[in-house]
Structure formats: structure tokens, C-alpha cells
Tab-separated table of C-alpha atoms in Angstrom:
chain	number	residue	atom	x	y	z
A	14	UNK	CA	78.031	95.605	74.451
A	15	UNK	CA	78.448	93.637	77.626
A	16	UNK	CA	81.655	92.749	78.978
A	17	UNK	CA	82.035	90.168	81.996
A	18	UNK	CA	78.664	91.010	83.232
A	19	UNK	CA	78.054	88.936	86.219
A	20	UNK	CA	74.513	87.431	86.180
A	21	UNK	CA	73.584	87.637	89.419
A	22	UNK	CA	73.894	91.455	90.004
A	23	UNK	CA	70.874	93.259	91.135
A	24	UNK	CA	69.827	96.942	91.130
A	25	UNK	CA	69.241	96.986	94.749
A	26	UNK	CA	73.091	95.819	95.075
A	27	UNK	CA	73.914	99.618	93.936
A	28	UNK	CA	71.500	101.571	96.375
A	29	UNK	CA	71.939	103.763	99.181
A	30	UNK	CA	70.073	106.560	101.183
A	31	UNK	CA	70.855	110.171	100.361
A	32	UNK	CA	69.121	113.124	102.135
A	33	UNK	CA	67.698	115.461	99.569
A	34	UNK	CA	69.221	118.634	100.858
A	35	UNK	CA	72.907	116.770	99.625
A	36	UNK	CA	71.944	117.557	95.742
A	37	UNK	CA	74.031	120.194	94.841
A	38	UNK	CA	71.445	122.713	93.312
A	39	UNK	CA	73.747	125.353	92.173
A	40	UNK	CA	77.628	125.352	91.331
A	41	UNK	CA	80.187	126.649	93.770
A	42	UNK	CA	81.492	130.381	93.037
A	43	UNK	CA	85.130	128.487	92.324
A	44	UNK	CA	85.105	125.136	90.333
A	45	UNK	CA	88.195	124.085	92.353
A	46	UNK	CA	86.732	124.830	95.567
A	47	UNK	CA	84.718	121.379	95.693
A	48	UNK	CA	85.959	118.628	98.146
A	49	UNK	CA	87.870	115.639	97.241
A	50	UNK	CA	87.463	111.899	98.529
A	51	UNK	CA	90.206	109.727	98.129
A	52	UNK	CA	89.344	105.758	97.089
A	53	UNK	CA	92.326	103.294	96.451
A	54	UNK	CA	90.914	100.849	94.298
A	55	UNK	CA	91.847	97.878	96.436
A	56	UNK	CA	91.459	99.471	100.148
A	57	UNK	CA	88.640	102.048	99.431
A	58	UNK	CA	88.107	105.130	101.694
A	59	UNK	CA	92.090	106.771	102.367
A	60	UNK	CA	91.576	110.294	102.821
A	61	UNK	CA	89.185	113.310	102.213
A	62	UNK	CA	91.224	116.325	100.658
A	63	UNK	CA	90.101	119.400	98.582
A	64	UNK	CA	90.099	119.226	94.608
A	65	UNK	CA	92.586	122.194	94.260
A	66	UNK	CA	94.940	119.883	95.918
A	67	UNK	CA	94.252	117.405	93.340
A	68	UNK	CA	98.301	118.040	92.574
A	69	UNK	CA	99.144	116.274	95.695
A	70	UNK	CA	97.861	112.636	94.481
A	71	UNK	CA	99.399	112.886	91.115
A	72	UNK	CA	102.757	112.559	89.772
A	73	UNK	CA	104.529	113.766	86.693
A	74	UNK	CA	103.841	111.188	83.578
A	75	UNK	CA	100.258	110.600	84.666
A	76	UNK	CA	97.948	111.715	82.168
A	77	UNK	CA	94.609	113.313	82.255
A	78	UNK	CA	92.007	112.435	79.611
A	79	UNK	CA	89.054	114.653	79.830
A	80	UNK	CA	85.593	114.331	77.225
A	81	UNK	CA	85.937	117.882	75.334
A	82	UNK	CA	82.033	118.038	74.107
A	83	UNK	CA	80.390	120.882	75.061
A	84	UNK	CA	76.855	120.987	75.821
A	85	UNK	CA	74.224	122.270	73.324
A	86	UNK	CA	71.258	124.585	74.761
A	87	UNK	CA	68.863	122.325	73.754
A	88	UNK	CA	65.616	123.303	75.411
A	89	UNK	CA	63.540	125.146	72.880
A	90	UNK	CA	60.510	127.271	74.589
A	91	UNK	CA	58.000	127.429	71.375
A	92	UNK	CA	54.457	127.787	70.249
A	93	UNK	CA	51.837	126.049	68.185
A	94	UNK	CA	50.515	127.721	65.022
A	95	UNK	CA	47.270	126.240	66.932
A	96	UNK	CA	48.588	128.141	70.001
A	97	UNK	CA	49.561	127.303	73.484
A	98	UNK	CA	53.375	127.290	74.440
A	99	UNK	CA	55.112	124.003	73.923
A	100	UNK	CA	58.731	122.850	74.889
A	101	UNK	CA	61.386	120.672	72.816
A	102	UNK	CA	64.483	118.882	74.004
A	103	UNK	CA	67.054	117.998	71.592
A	104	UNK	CA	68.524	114.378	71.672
A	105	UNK	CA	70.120	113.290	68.743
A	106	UNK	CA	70.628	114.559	65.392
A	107	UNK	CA	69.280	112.336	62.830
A	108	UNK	CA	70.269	114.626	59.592
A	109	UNK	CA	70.968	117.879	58.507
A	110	UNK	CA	67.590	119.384	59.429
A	111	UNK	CA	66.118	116.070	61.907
A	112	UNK	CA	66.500	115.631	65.756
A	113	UNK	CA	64.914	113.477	67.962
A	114	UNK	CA	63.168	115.060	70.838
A	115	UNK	CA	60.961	114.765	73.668
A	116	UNK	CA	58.120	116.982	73.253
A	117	UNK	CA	56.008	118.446	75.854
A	118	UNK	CA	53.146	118.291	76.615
A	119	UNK	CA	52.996	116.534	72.822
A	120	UNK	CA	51.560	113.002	72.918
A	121	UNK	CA	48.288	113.525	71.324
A	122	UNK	CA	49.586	115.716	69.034
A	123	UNK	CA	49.907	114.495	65.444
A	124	UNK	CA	52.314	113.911	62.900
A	125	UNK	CA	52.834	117.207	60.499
A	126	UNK	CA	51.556	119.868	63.650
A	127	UNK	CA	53.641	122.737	63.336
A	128	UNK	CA	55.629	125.155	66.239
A	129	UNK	CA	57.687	128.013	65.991
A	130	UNK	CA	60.504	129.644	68.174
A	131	UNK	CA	61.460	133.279	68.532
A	132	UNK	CA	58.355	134.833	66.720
A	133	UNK	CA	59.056	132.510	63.632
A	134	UNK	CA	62.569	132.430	62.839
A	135	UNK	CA	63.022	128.851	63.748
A	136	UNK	CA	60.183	126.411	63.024
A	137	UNK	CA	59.925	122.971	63.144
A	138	UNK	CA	57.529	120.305	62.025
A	139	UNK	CA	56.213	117.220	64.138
A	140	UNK	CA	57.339	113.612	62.740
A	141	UNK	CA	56.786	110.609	63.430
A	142	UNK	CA	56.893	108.767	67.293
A	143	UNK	CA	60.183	107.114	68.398
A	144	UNK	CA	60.695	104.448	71.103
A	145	UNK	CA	61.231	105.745	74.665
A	146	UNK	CA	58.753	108.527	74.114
A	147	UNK	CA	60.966	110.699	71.414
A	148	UNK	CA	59.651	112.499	68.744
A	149	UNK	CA	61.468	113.431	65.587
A	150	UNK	CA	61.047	117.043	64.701
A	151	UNK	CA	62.270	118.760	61.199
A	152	UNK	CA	63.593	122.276	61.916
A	153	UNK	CA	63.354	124.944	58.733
A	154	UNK	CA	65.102	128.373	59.477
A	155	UNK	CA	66.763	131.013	57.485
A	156	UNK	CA	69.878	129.814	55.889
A	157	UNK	CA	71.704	132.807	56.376
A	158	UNK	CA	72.200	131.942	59.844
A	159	UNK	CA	73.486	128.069	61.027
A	160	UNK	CA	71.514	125.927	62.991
A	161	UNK	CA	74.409	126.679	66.015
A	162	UNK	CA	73.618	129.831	66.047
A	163	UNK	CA	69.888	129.994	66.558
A	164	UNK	CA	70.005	127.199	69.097
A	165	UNK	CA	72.328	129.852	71.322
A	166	UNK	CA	70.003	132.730	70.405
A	167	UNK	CA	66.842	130.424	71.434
A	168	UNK	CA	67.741	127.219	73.435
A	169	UNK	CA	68.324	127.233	77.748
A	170	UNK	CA	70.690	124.901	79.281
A	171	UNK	CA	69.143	121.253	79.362
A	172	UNK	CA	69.935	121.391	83.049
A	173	UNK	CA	69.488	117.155	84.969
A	174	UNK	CA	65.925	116.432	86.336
A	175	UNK	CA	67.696	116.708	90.062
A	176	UNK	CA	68.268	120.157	89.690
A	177	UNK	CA	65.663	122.423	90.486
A	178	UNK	CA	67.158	125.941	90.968
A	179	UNK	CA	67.941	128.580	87.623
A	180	UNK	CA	71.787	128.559	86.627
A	181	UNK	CA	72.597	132.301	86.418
A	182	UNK	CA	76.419	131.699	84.307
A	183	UNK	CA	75.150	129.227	81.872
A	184	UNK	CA	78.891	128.415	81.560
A	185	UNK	CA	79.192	126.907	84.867
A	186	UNK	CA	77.606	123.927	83.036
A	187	UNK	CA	80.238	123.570	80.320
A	188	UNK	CA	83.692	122.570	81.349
A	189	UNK	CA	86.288	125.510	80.254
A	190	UNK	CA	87.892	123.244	77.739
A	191	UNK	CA	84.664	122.617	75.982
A	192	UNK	CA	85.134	122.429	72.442
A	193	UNK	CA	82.599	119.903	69.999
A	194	UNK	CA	79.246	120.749	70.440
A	195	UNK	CA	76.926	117.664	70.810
A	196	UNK	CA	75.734	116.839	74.616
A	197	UNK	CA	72.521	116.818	76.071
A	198	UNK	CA	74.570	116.823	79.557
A	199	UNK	CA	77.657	117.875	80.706
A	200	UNK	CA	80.792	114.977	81.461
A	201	UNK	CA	80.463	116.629	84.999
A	202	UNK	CA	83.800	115.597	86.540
A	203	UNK	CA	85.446	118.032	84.469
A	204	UNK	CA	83.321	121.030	85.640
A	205	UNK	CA	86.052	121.479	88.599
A	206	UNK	CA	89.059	122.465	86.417
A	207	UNK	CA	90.115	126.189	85.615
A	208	UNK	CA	92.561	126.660	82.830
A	209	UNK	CA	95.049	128.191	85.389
A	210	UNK	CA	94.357	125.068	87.599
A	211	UNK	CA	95.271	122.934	84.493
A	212	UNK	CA	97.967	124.898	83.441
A	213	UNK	CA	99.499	124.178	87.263
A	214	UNK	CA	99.131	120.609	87.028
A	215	UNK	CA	100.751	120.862	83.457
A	216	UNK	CA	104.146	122.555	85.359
A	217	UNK	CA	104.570	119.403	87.815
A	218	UNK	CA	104.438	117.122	84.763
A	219	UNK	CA	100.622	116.018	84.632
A	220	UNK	CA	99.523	116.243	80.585
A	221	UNK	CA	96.409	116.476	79.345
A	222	UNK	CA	94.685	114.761	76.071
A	223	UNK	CA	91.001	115.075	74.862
A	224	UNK	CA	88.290	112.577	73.641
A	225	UNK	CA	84.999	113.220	72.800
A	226	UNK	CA	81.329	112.000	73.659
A	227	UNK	CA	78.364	112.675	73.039
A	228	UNK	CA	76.437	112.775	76.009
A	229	UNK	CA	72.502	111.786	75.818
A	230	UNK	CA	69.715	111.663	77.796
A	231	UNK	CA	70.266	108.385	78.215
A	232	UNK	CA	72.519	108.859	81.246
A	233	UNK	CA	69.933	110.338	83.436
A	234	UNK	CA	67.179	107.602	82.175
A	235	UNK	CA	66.714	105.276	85.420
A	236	UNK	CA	67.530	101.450	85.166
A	237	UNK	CA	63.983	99.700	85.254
A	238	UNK	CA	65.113	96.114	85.767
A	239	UNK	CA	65.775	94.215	88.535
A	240	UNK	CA	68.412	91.996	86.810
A	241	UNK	CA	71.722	94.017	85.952
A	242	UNK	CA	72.249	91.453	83.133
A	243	UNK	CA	68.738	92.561	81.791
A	244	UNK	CA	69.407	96.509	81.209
A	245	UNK	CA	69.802	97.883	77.991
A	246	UNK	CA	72.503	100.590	77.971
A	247	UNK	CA	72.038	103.810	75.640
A	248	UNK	CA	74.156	104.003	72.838
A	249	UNK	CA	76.466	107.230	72.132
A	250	UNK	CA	78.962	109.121	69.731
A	251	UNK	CA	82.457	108.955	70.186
A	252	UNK	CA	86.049	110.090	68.728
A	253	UNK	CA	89.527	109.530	69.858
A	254	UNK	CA	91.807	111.004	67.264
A	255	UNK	CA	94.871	110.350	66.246
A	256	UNK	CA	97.163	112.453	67.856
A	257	UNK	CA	95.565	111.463	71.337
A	258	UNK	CA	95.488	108.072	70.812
A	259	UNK	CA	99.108	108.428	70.200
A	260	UNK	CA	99.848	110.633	73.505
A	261	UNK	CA	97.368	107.659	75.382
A	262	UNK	CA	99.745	104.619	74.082
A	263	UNK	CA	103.154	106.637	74.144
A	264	UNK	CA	102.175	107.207	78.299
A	265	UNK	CA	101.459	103.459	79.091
A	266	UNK	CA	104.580	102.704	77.420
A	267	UNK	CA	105.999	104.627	79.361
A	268	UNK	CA	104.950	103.514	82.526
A	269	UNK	CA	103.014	106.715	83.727
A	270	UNK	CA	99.312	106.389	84.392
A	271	UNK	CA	96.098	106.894	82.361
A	272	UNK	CA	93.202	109.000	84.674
A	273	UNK	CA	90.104	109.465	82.887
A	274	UNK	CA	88.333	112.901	84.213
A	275	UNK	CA	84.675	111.378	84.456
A	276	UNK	CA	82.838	108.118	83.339
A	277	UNK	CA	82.376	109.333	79.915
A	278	UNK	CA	86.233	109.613	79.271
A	279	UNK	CA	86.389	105.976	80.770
A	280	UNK	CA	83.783	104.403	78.299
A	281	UNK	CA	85.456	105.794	75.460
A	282	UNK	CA	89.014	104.345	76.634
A	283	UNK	CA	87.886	101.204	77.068
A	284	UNK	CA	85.766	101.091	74.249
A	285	UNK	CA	88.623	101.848	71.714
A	286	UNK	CA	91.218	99.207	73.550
A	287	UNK	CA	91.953	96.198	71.741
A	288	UNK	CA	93.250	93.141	74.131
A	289	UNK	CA	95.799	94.182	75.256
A	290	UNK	CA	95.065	97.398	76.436
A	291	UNK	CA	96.183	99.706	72.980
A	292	UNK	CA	93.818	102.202	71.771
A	293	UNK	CA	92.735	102.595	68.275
A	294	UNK	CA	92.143	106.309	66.760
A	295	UNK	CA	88.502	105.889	65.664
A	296	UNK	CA	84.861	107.219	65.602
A	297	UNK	CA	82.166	105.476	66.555
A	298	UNK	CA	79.204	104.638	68.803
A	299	UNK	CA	78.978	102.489	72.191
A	300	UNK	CA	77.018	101.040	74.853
A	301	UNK	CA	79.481	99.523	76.475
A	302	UNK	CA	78.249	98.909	80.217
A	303	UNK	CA	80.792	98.474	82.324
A	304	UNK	CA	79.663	96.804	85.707
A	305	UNK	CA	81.282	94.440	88.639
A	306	UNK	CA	83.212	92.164	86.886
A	307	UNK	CA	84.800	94.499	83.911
A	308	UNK	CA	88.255	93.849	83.306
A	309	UNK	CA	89.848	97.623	83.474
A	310	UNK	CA	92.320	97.641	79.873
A	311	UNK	CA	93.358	101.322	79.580
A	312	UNK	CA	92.911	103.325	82.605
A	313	UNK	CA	94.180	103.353	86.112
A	314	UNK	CA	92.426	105.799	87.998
A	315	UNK	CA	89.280	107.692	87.836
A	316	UNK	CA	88.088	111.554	88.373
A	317	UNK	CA	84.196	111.231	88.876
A	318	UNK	CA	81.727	113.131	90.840
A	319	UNK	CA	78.996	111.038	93.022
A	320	UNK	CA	76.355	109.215	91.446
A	321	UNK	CA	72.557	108.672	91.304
A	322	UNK	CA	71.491	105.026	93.583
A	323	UNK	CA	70.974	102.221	91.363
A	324	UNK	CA	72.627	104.239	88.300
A	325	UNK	CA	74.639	102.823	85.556
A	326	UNK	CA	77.619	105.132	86.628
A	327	UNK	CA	77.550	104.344	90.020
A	328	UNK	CA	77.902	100.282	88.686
A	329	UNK	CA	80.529	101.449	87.034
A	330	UNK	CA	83.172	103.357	89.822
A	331	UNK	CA	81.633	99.944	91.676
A	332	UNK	CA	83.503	97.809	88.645
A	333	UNK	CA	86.677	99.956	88.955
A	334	UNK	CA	87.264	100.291	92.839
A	335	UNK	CA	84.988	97.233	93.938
A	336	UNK	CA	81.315	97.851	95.201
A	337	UNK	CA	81.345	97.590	99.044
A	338	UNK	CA	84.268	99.460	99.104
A	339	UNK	CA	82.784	102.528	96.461
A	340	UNK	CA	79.082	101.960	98.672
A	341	UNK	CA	81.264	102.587	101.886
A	342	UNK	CA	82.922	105.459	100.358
A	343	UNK	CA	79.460	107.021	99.918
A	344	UNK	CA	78.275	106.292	103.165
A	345	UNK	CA	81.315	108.582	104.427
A	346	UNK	CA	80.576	111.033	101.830
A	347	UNK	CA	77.098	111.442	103.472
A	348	UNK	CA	78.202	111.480	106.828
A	349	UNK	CA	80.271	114.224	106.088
A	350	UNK	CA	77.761	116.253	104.233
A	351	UNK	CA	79.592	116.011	100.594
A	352	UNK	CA	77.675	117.676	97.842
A	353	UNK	CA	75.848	115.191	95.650
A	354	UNK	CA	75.988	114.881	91.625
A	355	UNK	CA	76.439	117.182	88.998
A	356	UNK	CA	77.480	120.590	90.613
A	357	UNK	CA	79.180	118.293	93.598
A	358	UNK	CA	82.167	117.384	95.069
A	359	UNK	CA	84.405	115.258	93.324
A	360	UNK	CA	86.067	111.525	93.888
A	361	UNK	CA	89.494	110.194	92.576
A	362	UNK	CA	89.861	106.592	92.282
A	363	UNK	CA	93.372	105.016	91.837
A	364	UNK	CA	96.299	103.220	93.808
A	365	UNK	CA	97.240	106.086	96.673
């Protein structure tokens, strides 16, 4: 889905220059302890704070929505029956027993190979190739144990491509309010609450409500065109239930503002909005791409960590606080040696 995508955008509009050694490799030891920019959406750059003053910038009736999937280990270290080690990363899940995966090193291998994990108690069997490289791969294991439960005995983290260094708390990669397993990546923005931190924002009269979605690989895949208008977005699961979407509408009724912790949050908002800016309890998929141009319908501020250049994400904090203003928000950010992406600092767009 493409909504008011101007056809003159170009990738290189969304680039900038970022020194390496600005890629946060490992988390901080306190998730509030990450800096905070400040970006109105219609001046840009107002202030640069600390998140665990995030308090200061909201007001009671705003309300945070924040994704609640929780990352799957979905690396799988495994073996041929032929030997040699092999490695699977879980995508999607096609059926009860199917996932796609990327499969490494596995392009010559054929159709029907065999690999086990953990000395045999999970195997799975090679299918059939899938665009973008994907393989699907059906998994048999021993029914007295769920599928869940061997993929936290056997899987690792599916930590970004960026990220070089080991995570030692394999937690610091799930938000603390993770709850519906799923993700291939974690809605980062939300890595920088606590549950005491929440529970403080709760006591000035900031609430909390959940969505889910399903984050794929997809996010980290790099746009290859040179034409915005020309990029096909990835598609992903979503669910807004009832009793959010009712906490969502009752708040703009009421006047008090809707702040999406992280993109993911925002694409499910806006994808669930009819016209006039009401969202529907539903489940579903999307590929909405929101770039330059997108007409905001349900939230008015963002919580978002800095992006990759040329990235779909960073398009869309461009579409929400305007692109030479988000562009000269990052140039500060590197000029005062911000942390960069997933275990980084954080930015919250709104009116301030």
C-alpha cells in the first residue's frame, strides 16, 4: 500500500554520513540511561535531553502505544546428515510445522536434504526456493515438547547485520513488556523503558496500550531502487484488539495525544485508521510505506531510535517531522556523538 507517495523522491534524498564507531554495538547497562533529541515536527531540532526525563515532554492524557511482540531466537546452529555445520534463520511461519528461512551456506543444496539441531531432537527438511533467497524448511521434533520451547533451548538471538559484538543478557534485546512471540527483530524504541520507568510515567497521567507486529527481516533489507515510488515494501502481521482500540479512540476524543513508541507501533496505527482518523480492532497484514507526503491520521508524536541512510524508517520520521528538518536533526546527532540504531539513543518527535 502506498499512500501520497510523491514521485519524485529519491533514495539519495534520505542519505547522510555516519562514522562507524557511532553504531551502538552493545546496550547500555540502564535502558533509560540513553540520550534524548528533541524534534518538533514543524521547527525540527529544540533540545537534547536524557530519555529518563522523557516525563518532562509529556503531559497527563497522552498515551503511549508500544508493539508488544517479543522476539523469537531464531538462529538455529545445525548439521547435515551429510555433515558440515549449517545455520537457519527463521522468517515467517507458513504452517504448523513450515517456516521460511534463509539458509546458509545452502544454495546448491537440494530440495529434501536433511539437518538436525541439538544432536537430533529438532530436525528439519529442505523445501523448496522462495523469492529473495528464502528457503522453506519443515521442522519434525518430539511432540511432547512445543515448537517454543525447543527454539529457546536451541535458537541465539537474530541480532541486525550492524551489530557485530555477542549480547551477554539476551533480554536486553526484548523490550520488558514483551509478550507475543513472532519477530525476527526487536521494535527497538521500546528497548529504553523499565517497568518502574513506566510505572512513573503511569503516576503523572501518561497510559499505556499495546499493539502487535510482527517484525521481519524485511526491515533491515536495503532499498535497491533509485526511485522511492519504485520500492516494494515487506509485508507484516499485525493486531490491534479491541480493548486498545477502544483506549486509542476514547484518548483522541478526548483531546490528549497518541505517541507511538517506534515505527512499528506507527504503521500499525495508521494502517487500522479509517478517514477520519478512528481505528478499527482488527488483524491483519501491511506494507503500508509511509514516506514524504503521508497524511499523519492517528498519531501525534513519535518515540524512535536513529535510522539506517536511505532506509524505509528513516523516510518515514522524514514523512512525520519533514525531511530537512529530521536530516538536520541527524547531522546534530552526529556532531554530538549520539549512539546510532538499535542499542542507541532515542528521538521524540511531536509539537514541544
Amino acid at each position: 500500500m502506498v499512500n501520497n507517495l510523491p514521485g519524485n523522491l529519491l533514495l539519495s534524498d534520505f542519505d547522510y554520513i555516519l562514522p562507524p564507531e557511532l553504531i551502538a554495538q552493545t546496550p547500555l547497562a540502564e535502558r533509560t540511561a540513553s540520550r534524548l533529541m528533541l524534534v518538533d515536527r514543524e521547527q525540527g531540532f529544540v533540545a537534547e535531553s536524557s530519555f529518563a526525563h522523557l516525563g518532562r515532554w509529556l503531559r497527563p492524557g497522552d498515551l503511549l502505544v508500544a508493539n508488544n511482540t517479543k522476539v523469537l531466537p531464531a538462529r538455529l546452529q545445525g548439521k547435515k546428515i551429510t555433515g558440515g555445520s549449517i545455520e537457519l534463520l527463521l522468517l515467517n511461519q507458513i504452517d504448523a510445522t513450515t517456516w521460511s528461512t534463509l539458509v546458509r551456506p545452502g544454495r546448491r543444496l537440494p530440495p529434501g536434504r536433511e539437518v538436525v539441531f541439538g544432536d537430533g531432537i529438532l530436525r528439519g527438511v529442505l523445501g523448496e526456493r522462495l523469492p529473495d533467497g528464502e528457503r522453506k524448511v519443515e521442522f519434525t521434533w518430539d511432540n511432547r515438547k512445543t515448537f517454543l520451547t525447543l527454539l529457546a533451548q536451541l535458537g541465539e538471538m537474530p541480532l541486525p547485520p550492524y551489530i557485530h559484538e555477542s549480547l551477554e543478557d539476551q533480554e536486553r534485546y526484548q523490550t520488558v513488556y514483551s509478550a507475543v512471540p513472532g519477530s525476527s527483530a526487536a521494535p527497538t524504541a521500546g528497548l529504553h523503558f523499565t517497568a518502574d520507568f513506566m510505572a512513573e510515567l503511569q503516576q503523572q497521567g501518561v497510559a499505556f496500550t499495546w499493539v502487535t507486529l510482527q517484525i521481519g527481516l524485511g526491515t533491515f533489507r536495503p532499498v535497491q531502487v533509485e526511485r522511492v515510488a519504485d520500492h516494494v515494501m515487506h509485508r507484516e502481521s499485525y493486531n490491534l484488539n479491541p480493548e486498545a482500540a477502544g483506549v486509542i479512540n476514547a484518548t483522541k476524543a478526548s483531546g490528549g495525544r497518541i505517541i507511538a513508541v517506534g515505527t512499528t507501533s506507527c504503521r500499525v496505527l495508521e494502517a487500522v485508521a479509517d478517514t477520519a482518523g478512528k481505528v478499527v480492532p482488527q488483524a491483519g497484514s501491511t506494507d503500508l510505506f509511509i514516506t514524504p507526503g503521508y497524511n499523519f491520521k492517528v498519531i501525534d508524536g513519535l518515540i524512535t531510535n536513529f535510522h539506517l541512510p536511505k532506509s524505509t524508517l528513516l523516510m518515514l520520521v522524514s514523512a512525520l517531522a519533514g525531511r530537512e528538518n529530521i536530516l538536520q536533526a541527524y547531522a546534530q546527532a552526529v556532531a554530538s556523538r549520539y549512539r546510532f540504531f538499535s542499542f542507541g539513543d532515542a528521538m521524540f518527535i511531536g509539537r514541544h
